[in-house]
XYZ file of C-alpha atoms in Angstrom:
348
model
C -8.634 -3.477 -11.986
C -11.991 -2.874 -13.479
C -14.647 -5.033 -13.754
C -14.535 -5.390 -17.355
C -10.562 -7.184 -16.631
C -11.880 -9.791 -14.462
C -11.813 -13.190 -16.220
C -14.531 -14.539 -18.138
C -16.661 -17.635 -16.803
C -13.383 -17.456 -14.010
C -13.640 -21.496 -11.674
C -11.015 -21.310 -9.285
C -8.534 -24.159 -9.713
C -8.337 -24.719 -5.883
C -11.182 -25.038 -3.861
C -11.545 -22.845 -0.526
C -9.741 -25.612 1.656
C -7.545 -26.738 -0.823
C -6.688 -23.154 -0.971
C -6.295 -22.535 2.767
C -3.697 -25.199 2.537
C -2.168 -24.322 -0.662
C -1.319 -20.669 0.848
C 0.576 -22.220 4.095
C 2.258 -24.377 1.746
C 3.889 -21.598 -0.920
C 4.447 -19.614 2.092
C 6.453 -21.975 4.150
C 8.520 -22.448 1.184
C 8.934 -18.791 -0.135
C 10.400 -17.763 2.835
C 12.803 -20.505 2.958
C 14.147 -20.028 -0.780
C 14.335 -16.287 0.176
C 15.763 -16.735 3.237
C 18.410 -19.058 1.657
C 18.773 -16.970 -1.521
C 19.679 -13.790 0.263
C 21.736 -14.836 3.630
C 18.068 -13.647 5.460
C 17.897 -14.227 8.970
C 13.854 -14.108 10.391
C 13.181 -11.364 12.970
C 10.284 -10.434 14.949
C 8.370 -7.241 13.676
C 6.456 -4.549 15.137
C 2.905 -3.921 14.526
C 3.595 0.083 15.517
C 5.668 2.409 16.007
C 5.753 6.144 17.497
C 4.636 8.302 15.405
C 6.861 11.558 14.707
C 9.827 9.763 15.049
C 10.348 9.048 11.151
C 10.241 5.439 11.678
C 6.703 4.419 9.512
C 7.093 4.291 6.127
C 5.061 7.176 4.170
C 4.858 5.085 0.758
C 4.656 7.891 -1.660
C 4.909 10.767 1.090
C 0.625 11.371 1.177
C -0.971 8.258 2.549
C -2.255 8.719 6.463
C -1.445 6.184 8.542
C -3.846 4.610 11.127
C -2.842 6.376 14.469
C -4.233 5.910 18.469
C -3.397 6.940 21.813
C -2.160 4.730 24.522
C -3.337 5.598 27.581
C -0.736 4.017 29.730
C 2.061 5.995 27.550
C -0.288 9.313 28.538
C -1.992 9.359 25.632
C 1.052 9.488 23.382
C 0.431 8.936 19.626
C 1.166 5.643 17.891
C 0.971 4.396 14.331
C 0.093 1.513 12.437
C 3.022 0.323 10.079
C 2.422 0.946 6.776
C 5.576 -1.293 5.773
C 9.282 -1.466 7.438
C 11.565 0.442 5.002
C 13.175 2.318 7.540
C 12.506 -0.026 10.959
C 14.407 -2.585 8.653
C 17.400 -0.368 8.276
C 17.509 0.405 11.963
C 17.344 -2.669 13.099
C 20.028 -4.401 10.712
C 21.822 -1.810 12.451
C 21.480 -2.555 15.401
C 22.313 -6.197 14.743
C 25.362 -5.176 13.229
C 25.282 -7.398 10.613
C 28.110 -8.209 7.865
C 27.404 -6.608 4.371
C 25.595 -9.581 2.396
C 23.759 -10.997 5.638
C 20.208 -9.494 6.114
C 16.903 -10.123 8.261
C 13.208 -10.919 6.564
C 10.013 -10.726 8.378
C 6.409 -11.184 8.186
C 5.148 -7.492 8.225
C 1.558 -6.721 8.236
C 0.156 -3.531 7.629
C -3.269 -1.598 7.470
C -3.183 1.382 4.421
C -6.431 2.929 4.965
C -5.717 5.271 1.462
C -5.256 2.210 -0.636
C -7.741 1.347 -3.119
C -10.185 -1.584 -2.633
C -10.815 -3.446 -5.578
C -9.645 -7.079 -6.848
C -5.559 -6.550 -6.534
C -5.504 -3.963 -3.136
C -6.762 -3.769 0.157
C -6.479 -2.203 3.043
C -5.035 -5.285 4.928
C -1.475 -5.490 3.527
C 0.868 -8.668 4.392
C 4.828 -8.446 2.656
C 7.899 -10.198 3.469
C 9.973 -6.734 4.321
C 13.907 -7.787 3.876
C 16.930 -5.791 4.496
C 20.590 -6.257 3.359
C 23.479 -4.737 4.869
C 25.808 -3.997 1.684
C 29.004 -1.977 1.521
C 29.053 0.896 -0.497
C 30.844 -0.014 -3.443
C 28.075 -2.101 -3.970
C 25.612 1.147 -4.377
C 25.493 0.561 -8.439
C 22.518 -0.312 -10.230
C 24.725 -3.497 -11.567
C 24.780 -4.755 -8.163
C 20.806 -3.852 -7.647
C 19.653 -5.964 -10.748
C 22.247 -9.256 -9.022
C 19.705 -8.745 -6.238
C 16.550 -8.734 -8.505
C 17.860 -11.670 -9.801
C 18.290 -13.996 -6.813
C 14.772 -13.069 -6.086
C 13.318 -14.279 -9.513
C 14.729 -16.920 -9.003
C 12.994 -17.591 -5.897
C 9.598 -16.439 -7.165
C 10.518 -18.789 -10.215
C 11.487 -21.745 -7.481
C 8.118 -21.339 -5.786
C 5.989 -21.638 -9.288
C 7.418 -24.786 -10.022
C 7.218 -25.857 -6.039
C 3.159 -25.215 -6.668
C 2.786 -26.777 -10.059
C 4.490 -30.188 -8.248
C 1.569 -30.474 -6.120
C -1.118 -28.927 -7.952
C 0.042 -29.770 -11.891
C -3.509 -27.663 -13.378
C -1.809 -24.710 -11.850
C 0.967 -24.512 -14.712
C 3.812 -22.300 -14.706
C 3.712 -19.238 -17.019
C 6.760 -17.480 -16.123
C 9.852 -17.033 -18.373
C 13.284 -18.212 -17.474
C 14.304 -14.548 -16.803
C 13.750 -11.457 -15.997
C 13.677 -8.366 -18.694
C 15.771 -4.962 -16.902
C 14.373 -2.228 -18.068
C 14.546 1.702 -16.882
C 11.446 4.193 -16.405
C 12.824 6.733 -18.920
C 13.567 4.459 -21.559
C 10.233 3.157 -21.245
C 8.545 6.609 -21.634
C 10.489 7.479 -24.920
C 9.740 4.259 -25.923
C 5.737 4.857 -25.288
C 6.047 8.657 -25.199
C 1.570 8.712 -25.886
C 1.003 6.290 -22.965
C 0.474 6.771 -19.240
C 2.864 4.749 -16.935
C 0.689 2.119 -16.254
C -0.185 1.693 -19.560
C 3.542 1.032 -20.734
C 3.950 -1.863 -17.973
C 1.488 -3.043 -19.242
C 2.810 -3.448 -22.444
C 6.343 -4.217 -21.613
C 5.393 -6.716 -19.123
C 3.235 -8.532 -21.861
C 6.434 -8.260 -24.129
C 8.337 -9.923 -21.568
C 6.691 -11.594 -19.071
C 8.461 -10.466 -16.176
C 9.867 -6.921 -15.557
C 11.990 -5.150 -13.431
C 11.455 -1.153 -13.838
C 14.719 0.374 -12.580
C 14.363 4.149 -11.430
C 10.934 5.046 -9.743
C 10.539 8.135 -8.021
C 12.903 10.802 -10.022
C 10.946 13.237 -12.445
C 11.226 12.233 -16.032
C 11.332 13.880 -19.186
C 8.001 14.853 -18.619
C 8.765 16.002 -15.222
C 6.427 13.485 -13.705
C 8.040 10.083 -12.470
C 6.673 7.048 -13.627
C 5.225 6.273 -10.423
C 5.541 7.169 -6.373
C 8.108 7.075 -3.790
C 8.669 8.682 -0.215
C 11.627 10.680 -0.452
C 13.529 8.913 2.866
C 13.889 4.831 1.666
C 14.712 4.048 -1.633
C 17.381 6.129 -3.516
C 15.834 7.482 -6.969
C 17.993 10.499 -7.644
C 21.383 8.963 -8.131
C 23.086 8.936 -11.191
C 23.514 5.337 -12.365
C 26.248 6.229 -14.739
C 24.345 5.211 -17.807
C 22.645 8.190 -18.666
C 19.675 6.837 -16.006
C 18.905 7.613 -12.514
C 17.731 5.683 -9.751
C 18.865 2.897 -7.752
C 15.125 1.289 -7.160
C 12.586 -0.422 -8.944
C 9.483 -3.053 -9.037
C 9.626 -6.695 -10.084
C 6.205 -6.876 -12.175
C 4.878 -10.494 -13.845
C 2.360 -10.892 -16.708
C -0.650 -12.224 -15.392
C -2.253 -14.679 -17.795
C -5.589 -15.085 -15.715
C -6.158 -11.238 -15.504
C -4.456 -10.452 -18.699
C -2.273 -7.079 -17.239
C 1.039 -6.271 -15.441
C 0.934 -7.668 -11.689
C 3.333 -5.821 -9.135
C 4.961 -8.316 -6.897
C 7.485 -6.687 -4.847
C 9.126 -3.186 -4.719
C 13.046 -2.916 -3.711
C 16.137 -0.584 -3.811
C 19.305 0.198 -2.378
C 18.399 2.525 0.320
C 19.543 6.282 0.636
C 22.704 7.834 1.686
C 23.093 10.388 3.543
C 23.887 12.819 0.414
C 20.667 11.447 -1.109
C 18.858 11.992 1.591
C 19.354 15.696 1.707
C 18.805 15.548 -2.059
C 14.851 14.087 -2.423
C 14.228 15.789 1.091
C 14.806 18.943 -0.891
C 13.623 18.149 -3.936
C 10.323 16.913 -2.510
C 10.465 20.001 0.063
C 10.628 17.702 3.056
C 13.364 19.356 4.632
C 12.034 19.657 8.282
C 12.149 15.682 8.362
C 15.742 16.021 8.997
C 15.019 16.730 12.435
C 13.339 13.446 13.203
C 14.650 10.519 15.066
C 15.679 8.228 11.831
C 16.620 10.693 9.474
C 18.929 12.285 11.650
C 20.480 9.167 13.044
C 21.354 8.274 8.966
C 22.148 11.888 7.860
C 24.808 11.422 10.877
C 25.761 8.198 9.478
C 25.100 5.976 12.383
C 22.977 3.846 9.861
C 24.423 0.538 7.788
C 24.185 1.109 4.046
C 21.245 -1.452 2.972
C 19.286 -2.899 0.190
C 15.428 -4.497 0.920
C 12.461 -4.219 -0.503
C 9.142 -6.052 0.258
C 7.104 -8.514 -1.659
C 3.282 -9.136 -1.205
C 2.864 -12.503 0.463
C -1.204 -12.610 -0.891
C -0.236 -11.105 -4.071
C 2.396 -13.831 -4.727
C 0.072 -16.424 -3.700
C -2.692 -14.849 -5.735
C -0.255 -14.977 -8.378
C 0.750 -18.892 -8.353
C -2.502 -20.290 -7.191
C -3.905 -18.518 -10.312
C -6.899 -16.356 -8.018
C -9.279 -13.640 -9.618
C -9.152 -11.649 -6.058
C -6.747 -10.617 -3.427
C -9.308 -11.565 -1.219
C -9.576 -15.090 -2.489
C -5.987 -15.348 -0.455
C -6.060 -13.245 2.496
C -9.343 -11.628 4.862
C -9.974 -8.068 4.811
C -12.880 -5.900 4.753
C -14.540 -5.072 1.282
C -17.295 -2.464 0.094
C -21.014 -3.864 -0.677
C -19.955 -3.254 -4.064
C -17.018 -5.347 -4.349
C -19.145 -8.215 -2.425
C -22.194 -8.351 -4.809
C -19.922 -8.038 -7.620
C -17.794 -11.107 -6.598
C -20.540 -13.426 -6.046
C -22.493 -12.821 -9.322
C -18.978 -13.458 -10.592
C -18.197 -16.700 -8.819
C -15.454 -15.442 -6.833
C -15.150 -16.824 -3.185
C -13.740 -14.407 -1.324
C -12.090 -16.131 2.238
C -14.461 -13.655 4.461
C -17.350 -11.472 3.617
C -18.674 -8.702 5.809
């Protein structure tokens, strides 16, 4: 976000304590609607995992994780998570669980590639979810039922806010506006991705952007994926591909698109081997969890995650990430924020 899209003469609703307790309040209560909503049962999460065992998630297949050694484990290399995609799968797996039961957990992350500025930071915090589903259910029709039950909980939690704090007033429509990457670039073929959700999602209010990852008309997709999670390269039947997408919101206060979660029905073993190749990541095979799914020991799933300080940034109508979690920020961004009014929970 640049400087020039920060709010003008921005006064927080919620003071810094107020705040503090607004955030345990929305979160308590997200997690329960979600929970609820999707059959979720909570499960402990790692912090890290080995690395070269294909377990960490790569995001779009070029951001380094933060990796140590462990002396006791003779120096052996392990990684900060950068979210759960594939943990998620194993473990629902390993828990043997039903299709339409699924686990949820508090996952929290460092991304030392991710931008700092008002909506990113290196400190990430997401409830990761996974769904065991059967595999009739791999259809986009089934994908969007999802998306759905999740709006409704985002939707749920607005109104849970607005009942204790009324000056924070709901801005979100009824429902949610399906809409598919390549129909969005034919429909803006002169503007850059970004640019389009951020018209369609002022159109609409809130988006979801089905099919992110596959090569468009262009031959560019409309935004990044790691080849190994989500499944962008299947045929949806309709003339689309992709069986992924982002749930993104309006935001009134900031006046542009706002990403809240990212989700998808996870690959197969065919589409594994398909965006391995196509992204020339065939030697990942090899590894730990790709073999293990390419052998078909894995549970087909859907998850995603959703950004527990974005959604709260979101509802408690905030200027800054930082104005809803702690993290480190540049001299810049601190100087910037204070000539601006912004009360950031921690400075350097």
């Amino acid at each position: 976000m640049s400087k020039e899209a920060y709010p003008k003469n921005y006064k927080p609703i919620l003071g810094e304590k107020e705040t503090e307790h607004a955030i345990v309040l929305l979160k308590n209560f997200f997690q329960t609607a979600l929970s609820t909503e999707l059959n979720l049962t909570r499960v402990t999460a790692p912090l890290f995992v080995r690395s070269g065992t294909g377990v960490n998630d790569d995001l779009n297949g070029v951001e380094r994780p933060v990796r140590f050694p462990v002396k006791t484990l003779g120096d052996q290399k392990l990684e900060i998570v950068q979210s759960l995609a594939k943990w998620k799968r194993l473990k629902v797996t390993e828990l043997g669980l039903e299709p339409g039961f699924g686990i949820y957990t508090d996952m929290n992350a460092i991304r030392p590639d991710d931008d700092m500025d008002a909506l990113h930071s290196l400190y990430v915090d997401q409830w990761d979810w996974e769904m065991a589903i059967k595999d009739v259910d791999r259809t986009v029709f089934y994908l969007h039922e999802i998306v759905k039950k999740v709006y409704r909980c985002i939707k749920r939690a607005e109104f849970y806010v607005y009942d204790f704090y009324p000056k924070l007033k709901p801005t979100l429509p009824e429902n949610i506006k399906f809409l598919f990457s390549d129909d969005l670039q034919r429909e803006y073929p002169n503007l850059a991705p970004k640019e389009r959700e951020r018209e369609a999602a002022k159109k609409y209010g809130a988006i979801f952007i089905t099919g992110i990852g596959a090569a468009l008309d262009d031959g560019k997709p409309h935004d990044g994926r790691a080849p190994d999670y989500d499944d962008w390269i299947t045929e949806t039947g309709d003339g689309h591909k992709g069986l992924n997408g982002d749930i993104i919101v309006w935001n009134e206060l900031l006046q542009q698109p706002f990403e809240l979660s990212s989700m998808g029905i996870r690959v197969s073993p065919e589409s594994l081997k398909a965006q391995l190749k196509e992204r020339g990541c065939e030697d990942r095979e090899k590894l730990m969890f790709h073999s293990k799914l390419l052998k078909g020991q894995l549970v087909q799933t859907l998850g995603g995650g959703i950004g527990q300080s974005r959604l709260c940034m979101f509802l408690l109508k905030k200027a800054h990430i930082g104005e809803t979690q702690v993290s480190i920020w540049s001299e810049e961004i601190l100087a910037d924020c204070k000539k601006r009014g912004i009360k950031l929970l921690q400075l350097n």
